[in-house]
Short mmCIF file of C-alpha atoms in Angstrom, two decimals:
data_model
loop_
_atom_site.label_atom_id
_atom_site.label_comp_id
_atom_site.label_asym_id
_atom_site.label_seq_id
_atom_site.Cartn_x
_atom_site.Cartn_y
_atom_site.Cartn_z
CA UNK P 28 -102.15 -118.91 52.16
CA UNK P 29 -101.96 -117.28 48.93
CA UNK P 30 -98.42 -117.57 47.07
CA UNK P 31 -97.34 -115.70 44.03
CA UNK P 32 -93.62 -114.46 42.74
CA UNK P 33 -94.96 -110.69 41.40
CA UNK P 34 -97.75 -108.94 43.78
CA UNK P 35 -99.09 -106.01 42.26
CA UNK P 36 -100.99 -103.26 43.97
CA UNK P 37 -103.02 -100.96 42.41
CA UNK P 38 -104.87 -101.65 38.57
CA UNK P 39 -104.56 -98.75 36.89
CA UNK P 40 -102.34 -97.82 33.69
CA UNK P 41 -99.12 -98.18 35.27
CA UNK P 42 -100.24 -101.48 37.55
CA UNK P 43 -101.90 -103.44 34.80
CA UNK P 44 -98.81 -102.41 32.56
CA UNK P 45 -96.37 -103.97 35.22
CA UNK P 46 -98.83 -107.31 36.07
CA UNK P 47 -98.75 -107.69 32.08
CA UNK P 48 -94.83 -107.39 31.78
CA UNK P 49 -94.68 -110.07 34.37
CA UNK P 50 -97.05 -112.22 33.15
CA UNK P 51 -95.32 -112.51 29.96
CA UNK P 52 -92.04 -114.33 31.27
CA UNK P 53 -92.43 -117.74 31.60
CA UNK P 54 -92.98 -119.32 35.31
CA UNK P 55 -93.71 -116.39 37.18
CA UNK P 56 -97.35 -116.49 39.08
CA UNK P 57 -98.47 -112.83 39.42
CA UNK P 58 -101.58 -111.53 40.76
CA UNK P 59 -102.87 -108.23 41.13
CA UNK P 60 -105.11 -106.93 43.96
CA UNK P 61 -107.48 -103.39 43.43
CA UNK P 62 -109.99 -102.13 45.57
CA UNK P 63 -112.18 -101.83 42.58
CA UNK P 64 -112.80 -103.22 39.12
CA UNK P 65 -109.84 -102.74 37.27
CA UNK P 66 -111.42 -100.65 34.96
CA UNK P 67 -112.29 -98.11 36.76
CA UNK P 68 -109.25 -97.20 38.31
CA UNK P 69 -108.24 -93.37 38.32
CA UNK P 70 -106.29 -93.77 34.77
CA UNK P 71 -109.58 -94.23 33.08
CA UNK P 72 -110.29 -90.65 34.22
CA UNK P 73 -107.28 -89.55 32.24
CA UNK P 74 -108.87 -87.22 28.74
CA UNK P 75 -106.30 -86.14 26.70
CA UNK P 76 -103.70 -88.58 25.96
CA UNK P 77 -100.29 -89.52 26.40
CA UNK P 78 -97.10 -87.72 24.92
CA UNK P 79 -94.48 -89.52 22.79
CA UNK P 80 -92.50 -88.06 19.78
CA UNK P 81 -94.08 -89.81 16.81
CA UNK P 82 -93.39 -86.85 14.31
CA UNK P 83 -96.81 -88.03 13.08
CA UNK P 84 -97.95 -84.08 13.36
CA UNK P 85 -95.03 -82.31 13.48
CA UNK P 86 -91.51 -83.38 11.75
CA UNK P 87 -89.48 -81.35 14.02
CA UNK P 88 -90.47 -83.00 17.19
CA UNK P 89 -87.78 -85.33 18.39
CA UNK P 90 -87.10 -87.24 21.94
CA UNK P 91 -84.54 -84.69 22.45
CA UNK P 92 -87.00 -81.93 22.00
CA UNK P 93 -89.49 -83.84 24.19
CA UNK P 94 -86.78 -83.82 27.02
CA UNK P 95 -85.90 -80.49 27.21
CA UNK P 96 -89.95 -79.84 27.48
CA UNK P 97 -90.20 -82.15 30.23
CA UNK P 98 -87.01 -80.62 32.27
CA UNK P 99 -88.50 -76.66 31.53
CA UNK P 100 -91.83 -78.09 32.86
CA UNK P 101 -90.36 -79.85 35.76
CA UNK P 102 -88.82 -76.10 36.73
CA UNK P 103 -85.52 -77.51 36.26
CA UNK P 104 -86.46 -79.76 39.63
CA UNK P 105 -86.74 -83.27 37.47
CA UNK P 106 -83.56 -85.54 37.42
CA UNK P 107 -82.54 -85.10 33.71
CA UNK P 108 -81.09 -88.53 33.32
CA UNK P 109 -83.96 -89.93 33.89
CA UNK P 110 -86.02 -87.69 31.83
CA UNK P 111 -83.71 -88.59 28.97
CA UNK P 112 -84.46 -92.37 29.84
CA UNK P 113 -88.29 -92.04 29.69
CA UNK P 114 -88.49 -89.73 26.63
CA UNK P 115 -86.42 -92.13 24.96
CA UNK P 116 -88.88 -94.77 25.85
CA UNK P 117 -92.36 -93.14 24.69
CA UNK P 118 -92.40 -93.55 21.95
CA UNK P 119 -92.17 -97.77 21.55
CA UNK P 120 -94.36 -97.48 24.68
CA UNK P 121 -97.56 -95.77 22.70
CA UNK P 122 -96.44 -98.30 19.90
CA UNK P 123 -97.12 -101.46 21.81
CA UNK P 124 -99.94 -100.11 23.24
CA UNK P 125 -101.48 -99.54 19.73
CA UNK P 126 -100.36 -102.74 18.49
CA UNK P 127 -101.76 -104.23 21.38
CA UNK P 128 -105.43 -102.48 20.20
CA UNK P 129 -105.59 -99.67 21.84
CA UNK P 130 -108.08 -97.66 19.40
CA UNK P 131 -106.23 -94.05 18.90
CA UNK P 132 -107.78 -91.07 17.12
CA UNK P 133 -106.01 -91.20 13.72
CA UNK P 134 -104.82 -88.65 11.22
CA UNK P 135 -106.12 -88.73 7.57
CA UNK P 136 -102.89 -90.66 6.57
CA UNK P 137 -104.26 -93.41 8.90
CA UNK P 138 -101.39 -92.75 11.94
CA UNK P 139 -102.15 -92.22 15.59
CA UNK P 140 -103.46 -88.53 16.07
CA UNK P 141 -101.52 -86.17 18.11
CA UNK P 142 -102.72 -82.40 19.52
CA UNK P 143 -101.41 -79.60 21.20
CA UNK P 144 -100.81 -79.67 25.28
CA UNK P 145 -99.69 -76.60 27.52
CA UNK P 146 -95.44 -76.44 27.94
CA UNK P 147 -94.55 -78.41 24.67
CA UNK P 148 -92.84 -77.04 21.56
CA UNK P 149 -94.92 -79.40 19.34
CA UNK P 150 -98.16 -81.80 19.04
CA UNK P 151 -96.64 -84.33 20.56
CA UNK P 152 -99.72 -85.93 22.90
CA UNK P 153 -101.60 -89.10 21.34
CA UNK P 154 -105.17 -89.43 22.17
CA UNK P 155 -109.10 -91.22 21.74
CA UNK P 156 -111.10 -88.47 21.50
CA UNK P 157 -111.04 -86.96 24.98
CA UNK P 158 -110.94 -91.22 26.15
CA UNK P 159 -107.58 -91.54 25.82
CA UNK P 160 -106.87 -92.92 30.20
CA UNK P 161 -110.00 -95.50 29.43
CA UNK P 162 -109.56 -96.97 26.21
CA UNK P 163 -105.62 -97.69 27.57
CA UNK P 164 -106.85 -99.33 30.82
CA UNK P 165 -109.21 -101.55 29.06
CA UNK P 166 -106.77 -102.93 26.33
CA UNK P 167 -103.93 -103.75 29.52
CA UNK P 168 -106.80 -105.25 31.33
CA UNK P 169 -107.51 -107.53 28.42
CA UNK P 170 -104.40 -108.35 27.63
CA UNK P 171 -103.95 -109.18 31.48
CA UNK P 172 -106.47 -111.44 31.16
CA UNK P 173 -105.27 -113.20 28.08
CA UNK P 174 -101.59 -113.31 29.67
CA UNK P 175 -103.44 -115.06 33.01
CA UNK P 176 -102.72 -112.72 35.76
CA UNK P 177 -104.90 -113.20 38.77
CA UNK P 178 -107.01 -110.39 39.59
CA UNK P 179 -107.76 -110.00 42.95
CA UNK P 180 -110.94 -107.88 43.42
CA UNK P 181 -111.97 -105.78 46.66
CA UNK P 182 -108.87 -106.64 48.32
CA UNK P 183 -106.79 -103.53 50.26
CA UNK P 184 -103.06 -103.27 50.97
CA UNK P 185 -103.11 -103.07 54.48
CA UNK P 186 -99.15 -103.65 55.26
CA UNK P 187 -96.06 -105.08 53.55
CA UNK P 188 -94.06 -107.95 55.17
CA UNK P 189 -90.28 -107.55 55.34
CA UNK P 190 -88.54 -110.41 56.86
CA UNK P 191 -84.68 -110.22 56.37
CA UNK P 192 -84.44 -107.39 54.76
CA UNK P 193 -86.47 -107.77 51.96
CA UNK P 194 -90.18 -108.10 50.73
CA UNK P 195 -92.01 -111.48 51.94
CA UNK P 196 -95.69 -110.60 51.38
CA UNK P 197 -98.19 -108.26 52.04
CA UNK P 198 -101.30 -108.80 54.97
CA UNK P 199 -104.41 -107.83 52.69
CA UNK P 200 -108.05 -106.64 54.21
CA UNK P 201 -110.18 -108.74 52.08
CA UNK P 202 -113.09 -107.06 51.58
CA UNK P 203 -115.80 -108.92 50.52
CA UNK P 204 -115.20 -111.46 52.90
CA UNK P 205 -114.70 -109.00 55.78
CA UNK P 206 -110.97 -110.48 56.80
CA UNK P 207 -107.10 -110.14 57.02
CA UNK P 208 -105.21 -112.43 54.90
CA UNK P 209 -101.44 -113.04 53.88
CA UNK P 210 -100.23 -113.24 50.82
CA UNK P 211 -96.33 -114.50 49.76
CA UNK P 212 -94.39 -112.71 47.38
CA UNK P 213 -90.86 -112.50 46.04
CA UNK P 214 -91.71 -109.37 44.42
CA UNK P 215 -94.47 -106.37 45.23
CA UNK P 216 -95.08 -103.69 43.12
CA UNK P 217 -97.07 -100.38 44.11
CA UNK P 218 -98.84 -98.94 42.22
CA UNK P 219 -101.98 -97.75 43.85
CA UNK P 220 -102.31 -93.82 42.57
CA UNK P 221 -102.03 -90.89 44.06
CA UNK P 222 -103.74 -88.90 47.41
CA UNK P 223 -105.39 -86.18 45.25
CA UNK P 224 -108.40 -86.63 48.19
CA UNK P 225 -106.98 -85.29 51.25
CA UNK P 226 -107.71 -82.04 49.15
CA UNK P 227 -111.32 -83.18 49.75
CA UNK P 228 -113.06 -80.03 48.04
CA UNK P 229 -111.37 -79.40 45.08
CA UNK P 230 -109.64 -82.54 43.01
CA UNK P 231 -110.20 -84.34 40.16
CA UNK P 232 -108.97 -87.88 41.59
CA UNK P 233 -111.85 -90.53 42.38
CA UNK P 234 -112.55 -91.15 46.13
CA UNK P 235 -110.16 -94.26 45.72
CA UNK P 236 -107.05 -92.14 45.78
CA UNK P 237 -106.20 -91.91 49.39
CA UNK P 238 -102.52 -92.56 49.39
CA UNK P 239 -102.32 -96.19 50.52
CA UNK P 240 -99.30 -97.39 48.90
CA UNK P 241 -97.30 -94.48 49.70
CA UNK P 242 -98.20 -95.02 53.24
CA UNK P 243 -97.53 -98.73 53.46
CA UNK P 244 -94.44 -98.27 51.64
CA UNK P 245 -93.53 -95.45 54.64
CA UNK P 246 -94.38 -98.21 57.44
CA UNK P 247 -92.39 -100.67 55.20
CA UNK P 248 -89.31 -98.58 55.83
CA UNK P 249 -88.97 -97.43 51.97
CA UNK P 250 -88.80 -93.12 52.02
CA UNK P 251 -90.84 -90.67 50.46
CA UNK P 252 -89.72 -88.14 48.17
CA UNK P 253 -91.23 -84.58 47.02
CA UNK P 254 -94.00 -85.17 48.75
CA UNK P 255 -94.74 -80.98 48.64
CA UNK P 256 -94.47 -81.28 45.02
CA UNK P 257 -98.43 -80.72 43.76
CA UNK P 258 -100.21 -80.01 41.33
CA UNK P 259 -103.52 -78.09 40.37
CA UNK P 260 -105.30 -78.37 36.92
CA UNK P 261 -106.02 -75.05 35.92
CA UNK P 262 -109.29 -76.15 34.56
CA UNK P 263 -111.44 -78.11 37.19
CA UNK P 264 -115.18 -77.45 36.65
CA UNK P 265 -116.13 -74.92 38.30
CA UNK P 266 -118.47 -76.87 41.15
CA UNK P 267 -117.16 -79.56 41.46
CA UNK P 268 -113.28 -79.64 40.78
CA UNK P 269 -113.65 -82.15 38.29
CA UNK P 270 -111.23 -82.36 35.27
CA UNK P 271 -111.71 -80.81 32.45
CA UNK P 272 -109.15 -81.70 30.10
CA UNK P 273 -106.34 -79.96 29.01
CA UNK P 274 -107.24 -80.98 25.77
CA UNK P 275 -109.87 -78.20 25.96
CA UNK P 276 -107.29 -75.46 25.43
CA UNK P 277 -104.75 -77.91 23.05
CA UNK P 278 -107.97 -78.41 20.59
CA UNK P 279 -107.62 -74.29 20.91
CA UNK P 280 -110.34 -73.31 23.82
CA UNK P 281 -109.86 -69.84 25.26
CA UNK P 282 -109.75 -68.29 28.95
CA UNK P 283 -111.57 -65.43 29.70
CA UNK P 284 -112.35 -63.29 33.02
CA UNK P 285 -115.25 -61.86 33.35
CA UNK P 286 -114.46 -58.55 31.04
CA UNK P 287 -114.24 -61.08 28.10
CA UNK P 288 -110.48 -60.75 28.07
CA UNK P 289 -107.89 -63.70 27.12
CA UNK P 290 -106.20 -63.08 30.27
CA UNK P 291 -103.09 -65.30 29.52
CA UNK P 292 -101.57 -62.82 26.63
CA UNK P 293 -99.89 -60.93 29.95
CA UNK P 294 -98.84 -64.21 31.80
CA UNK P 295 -97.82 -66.37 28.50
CA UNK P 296 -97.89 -63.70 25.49
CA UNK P 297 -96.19 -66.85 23.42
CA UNK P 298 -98.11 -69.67 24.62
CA UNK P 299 -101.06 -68.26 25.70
CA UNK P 300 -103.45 -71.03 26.97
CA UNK P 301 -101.20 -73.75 26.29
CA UNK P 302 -98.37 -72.22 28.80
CA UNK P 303 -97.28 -75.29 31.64
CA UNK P 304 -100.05 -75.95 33.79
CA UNK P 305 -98.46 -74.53 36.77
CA UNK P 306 -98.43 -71.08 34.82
CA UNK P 307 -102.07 -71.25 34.01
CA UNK P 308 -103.05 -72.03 37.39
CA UNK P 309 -101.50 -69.08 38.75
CA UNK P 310 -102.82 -66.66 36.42
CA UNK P 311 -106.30 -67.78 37.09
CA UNK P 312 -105.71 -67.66 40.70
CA UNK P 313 -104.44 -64.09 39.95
CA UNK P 314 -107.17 -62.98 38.37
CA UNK P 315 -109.73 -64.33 40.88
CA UNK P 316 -107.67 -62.31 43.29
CA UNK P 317 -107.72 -58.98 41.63
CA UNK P 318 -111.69 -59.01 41.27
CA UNK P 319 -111.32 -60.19 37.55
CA UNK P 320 -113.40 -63.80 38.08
CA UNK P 321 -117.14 -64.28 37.87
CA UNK P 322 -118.61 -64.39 40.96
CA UNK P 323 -116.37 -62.21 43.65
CA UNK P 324 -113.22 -63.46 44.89
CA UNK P 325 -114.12 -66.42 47.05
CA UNK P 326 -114.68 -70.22 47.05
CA UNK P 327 -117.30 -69.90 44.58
CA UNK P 328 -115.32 -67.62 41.93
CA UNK P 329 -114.22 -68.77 38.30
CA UNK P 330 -113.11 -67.84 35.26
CA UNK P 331 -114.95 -69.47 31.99
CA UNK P 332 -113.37 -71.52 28.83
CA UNK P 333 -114.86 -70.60 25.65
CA UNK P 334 -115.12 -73.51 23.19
CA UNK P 335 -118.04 -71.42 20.86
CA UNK P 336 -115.34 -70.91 18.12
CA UNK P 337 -114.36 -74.28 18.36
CA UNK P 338 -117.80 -75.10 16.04
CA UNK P 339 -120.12 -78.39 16.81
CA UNK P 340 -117.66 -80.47 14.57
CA UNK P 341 -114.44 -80.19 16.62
CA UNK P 342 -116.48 -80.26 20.39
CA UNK P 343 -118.88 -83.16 19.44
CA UNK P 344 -116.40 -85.54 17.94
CA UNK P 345 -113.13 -84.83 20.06
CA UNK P 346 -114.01 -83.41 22.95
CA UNK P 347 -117.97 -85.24 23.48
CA UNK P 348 -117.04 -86.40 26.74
CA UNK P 349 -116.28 -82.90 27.80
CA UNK P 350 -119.56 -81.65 27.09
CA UNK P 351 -121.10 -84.19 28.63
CA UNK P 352 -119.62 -83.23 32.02
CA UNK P 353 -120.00 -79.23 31.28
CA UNK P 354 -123.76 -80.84 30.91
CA UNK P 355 -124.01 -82.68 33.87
CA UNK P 356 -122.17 -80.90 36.47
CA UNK P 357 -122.43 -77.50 35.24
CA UNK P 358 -125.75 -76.93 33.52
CA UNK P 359 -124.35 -75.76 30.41
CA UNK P 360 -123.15 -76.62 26.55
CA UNK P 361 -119.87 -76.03 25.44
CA UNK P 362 -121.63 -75.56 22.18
CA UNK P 363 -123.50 -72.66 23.18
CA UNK P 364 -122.26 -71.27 27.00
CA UNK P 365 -118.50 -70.37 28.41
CA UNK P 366 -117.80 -73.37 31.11
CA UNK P 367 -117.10 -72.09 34.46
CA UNK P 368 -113.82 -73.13 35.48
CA UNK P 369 -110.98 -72.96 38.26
CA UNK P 370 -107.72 -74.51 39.74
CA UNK P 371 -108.31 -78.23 40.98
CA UNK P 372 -105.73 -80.71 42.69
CA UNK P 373 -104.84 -83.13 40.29
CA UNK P 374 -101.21 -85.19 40.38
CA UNK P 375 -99.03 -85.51 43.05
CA UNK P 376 -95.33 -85.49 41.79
CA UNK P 377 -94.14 -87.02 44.83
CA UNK P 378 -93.91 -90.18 46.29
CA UNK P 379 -92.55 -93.71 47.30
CA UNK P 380 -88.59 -92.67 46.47
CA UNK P 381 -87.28 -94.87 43.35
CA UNK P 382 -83.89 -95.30 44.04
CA UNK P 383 -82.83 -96.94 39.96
CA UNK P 384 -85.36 -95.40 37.65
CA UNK P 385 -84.45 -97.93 35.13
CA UNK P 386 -86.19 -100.89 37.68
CA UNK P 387 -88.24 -99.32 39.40
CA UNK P 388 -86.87 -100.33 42.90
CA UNK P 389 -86.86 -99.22 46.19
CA UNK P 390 -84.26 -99.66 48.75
CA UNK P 391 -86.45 -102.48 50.01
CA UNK P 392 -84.52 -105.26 47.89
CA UNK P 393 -88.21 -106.99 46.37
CA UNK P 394 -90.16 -103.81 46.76
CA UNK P 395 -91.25 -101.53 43.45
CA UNK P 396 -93.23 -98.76 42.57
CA UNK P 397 -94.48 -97.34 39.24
CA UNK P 398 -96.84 -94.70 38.47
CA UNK P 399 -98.54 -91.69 40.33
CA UNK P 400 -97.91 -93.83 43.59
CA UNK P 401 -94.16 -93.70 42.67
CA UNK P 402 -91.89 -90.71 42.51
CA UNK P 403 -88.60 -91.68 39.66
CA UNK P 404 -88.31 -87.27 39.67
CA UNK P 405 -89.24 -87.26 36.28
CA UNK P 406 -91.85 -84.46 37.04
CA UNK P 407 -90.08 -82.57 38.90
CA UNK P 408 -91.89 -79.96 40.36
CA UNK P 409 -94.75 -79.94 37.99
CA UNK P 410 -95.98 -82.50 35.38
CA UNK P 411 -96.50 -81.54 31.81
CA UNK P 412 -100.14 -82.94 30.34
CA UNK P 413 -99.40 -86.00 28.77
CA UNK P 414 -96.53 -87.36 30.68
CA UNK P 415 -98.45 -89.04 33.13
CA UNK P 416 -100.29 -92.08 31.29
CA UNK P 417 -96.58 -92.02 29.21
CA UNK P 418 -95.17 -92.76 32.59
CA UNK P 419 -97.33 -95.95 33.50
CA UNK P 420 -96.68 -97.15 30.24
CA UNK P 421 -92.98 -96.37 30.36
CA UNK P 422 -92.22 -97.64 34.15
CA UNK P 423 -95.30 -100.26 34.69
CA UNK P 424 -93.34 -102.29 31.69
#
């Protein structure tokens, strides 16, 4: 029987960040168990980057400023304390990750890039070209490696054990060698995503978000919180569902219906397309309904983001990955043709109930969760763009 004193579940951004944290204080064994490579967990599907107030962009931006954005996107439902606590935090966190290689977009002054996203004051969200989820994952999963964490590969949480009160293990299906094992811990952490895929039709998580973690953590006897609390992109492909990143309309993409009109000047005047996701969501959804989409008013309606203005320069070398899914899944260049485009499920703001945001722990004494899996009511009842990879590098550490 396996034995290690820090089991983490789940290797995305916010899992690999936690496995790494541990790794790096002397004696602990920690291992780390994914269903899949660890690089292609769901954060490597993240585009446009992670929010922390640099003032590399704008001078004005501040972690106070940054709050406030991230209460007024949370509709007021986020717990401000800690709000304050993670905003506070961003910024060192996108520091270490850069200093740990992670290979950020830069400004002509040589500093990490920063654009526009929908509900903030400023250009606050740092980014790799529209890469910014992958490029993370893979510099935590190296530095896992160097650090000597044991991953664990095609292994699936099937329970936690809680003898005494507190975590003693976990019973693991282990998949490639078709069996149930046990493995000792002091410590668990879950982090294993969100359930984006009981919306089955429309989502932009991978097939590997099915809500484990939150469910074992319910069985375990830890609560859920907010678990009503979710969200929908306002720019899923059309098709499909899948993302298409908000860093379409912060580059400065337009929404049209299908009379040609940027719709959002009567749901956003100010903002326009970079209004809180929540916002833009709505008023897509509104103008489906009032016979203002392409395509009726049914499943198959959409509205279109126009990136033609944006010129060959700005689309090819910050937003190339975005074209090539516009190519793929929708038969048509940005370059040249409108994208079709509607409301997808994307982030759940719920989940296992954090009862000290500052640990990370349940009120499971041994039990932890970080990330989409989690729910420390920073987001409230909507996440601003940006906040989420800022989270697993905030909380996972």
């Amino acid at each position: 029987m396996e034995q290690y004193d820090v089991l983490v579940v789940g290797s995305g951004g916010a899992g690999q960040r936690a496995a790494l944290e541990a790794a790096r204080r002397d004696g602990l064994r920690v291992a780390l168990i994914t269903k899949i490579f660890p690089t292609r967990s769901a954060t490597a599907m993240a585009q446009g980057g992670v929010n922390a107030a640099l003032n590399n962009v704008a001078k004005e931006d501040s972690t106070e400023v940054h709050t406030f954005d991230t209460v007024k996107g949370s509709d007021y439902l986020g717990d401000q304390d800690a709000i304050e606590f993670f905003c506070q935090r961003c910024p060192e966190g996108v520091l270490e990750m850069d200093f740990m290689g992670t290979p950020f977009s830069r400004t002509d002054e040589g500093k990490i890039a920063q654009r526009n996203f929908g509900g903030q004051s400023y250009p606050r969200t740092c980014y790799s070209a529209d890469k910014t989820g992958h490029v993370i994952l893979h510099t935590t999963y190296e530095q896992c490696l160097k650090e000597g964490v044991h991953f664990l590969q095609e292994w699936y949480l099937l329970d936690i054990v809680v003898k005494d009160g507190k975590a003693g293990g976990a019973i693991i299906w282990n998949m490639k060698k078709g069996k149930v094992e046990i493995i000792k811990a002091k410590s668990i952490v879950l982090s294993t995503g969100g359930a984006g895929r009981v919306f089955w039709t429309r989502t932009t998580n991978p097939f590997l978000s099915t809500g484990d973690g939150m469910a074992v953590a319910f069985r375990a006897g830890v609560g859920l919180k907010d678990m009503e609390m979710i969200q929908f992109h306002p720019t899923g492909l059309g098709k499909t569902g899948i993302l298409m990143s908000e860093a379409v309309r912060g580059e400065g993409g337009y929404l049209l219906n299908v009379e040609g009109e940027r719709f959002m000047k009567k749901y956003a005047p100010n903002k326009m397309e970079l209004a809180s996701r929540d916002v833009v969501a709505k008023a897509i959804e509104d103008e489906i309904a009032a016979g203002r989409g392409f395509n009726g008013t049914g499943l198959d309606a959409y509205v279109v983001a126009d990136l033609r203005h944006l010129g060959p320069e700005v689309i090819i070398e910050k937003l190339h990955g975005i074209r090539d899914l516009a190519l793929c899944f929708e038969h048509c260049d940005p370059l040249t043709d409108p994208v079709p485009i509607r409301p997808t499920c994307h982030y759940i703001m719920g989940g296992i109930d954090v009862v000290d945001y500052k640990t990370c722990a349940t009120e499971i004494p041994g039990i932890f969760a970080s990330g989409e899996a989690s729910c420390i009511s920073i987001h409230g009842a909507n996440r601003l763009g940006g906040n989420s990879l800022a989270d697993g590098v905030v909380f996972g550490k």
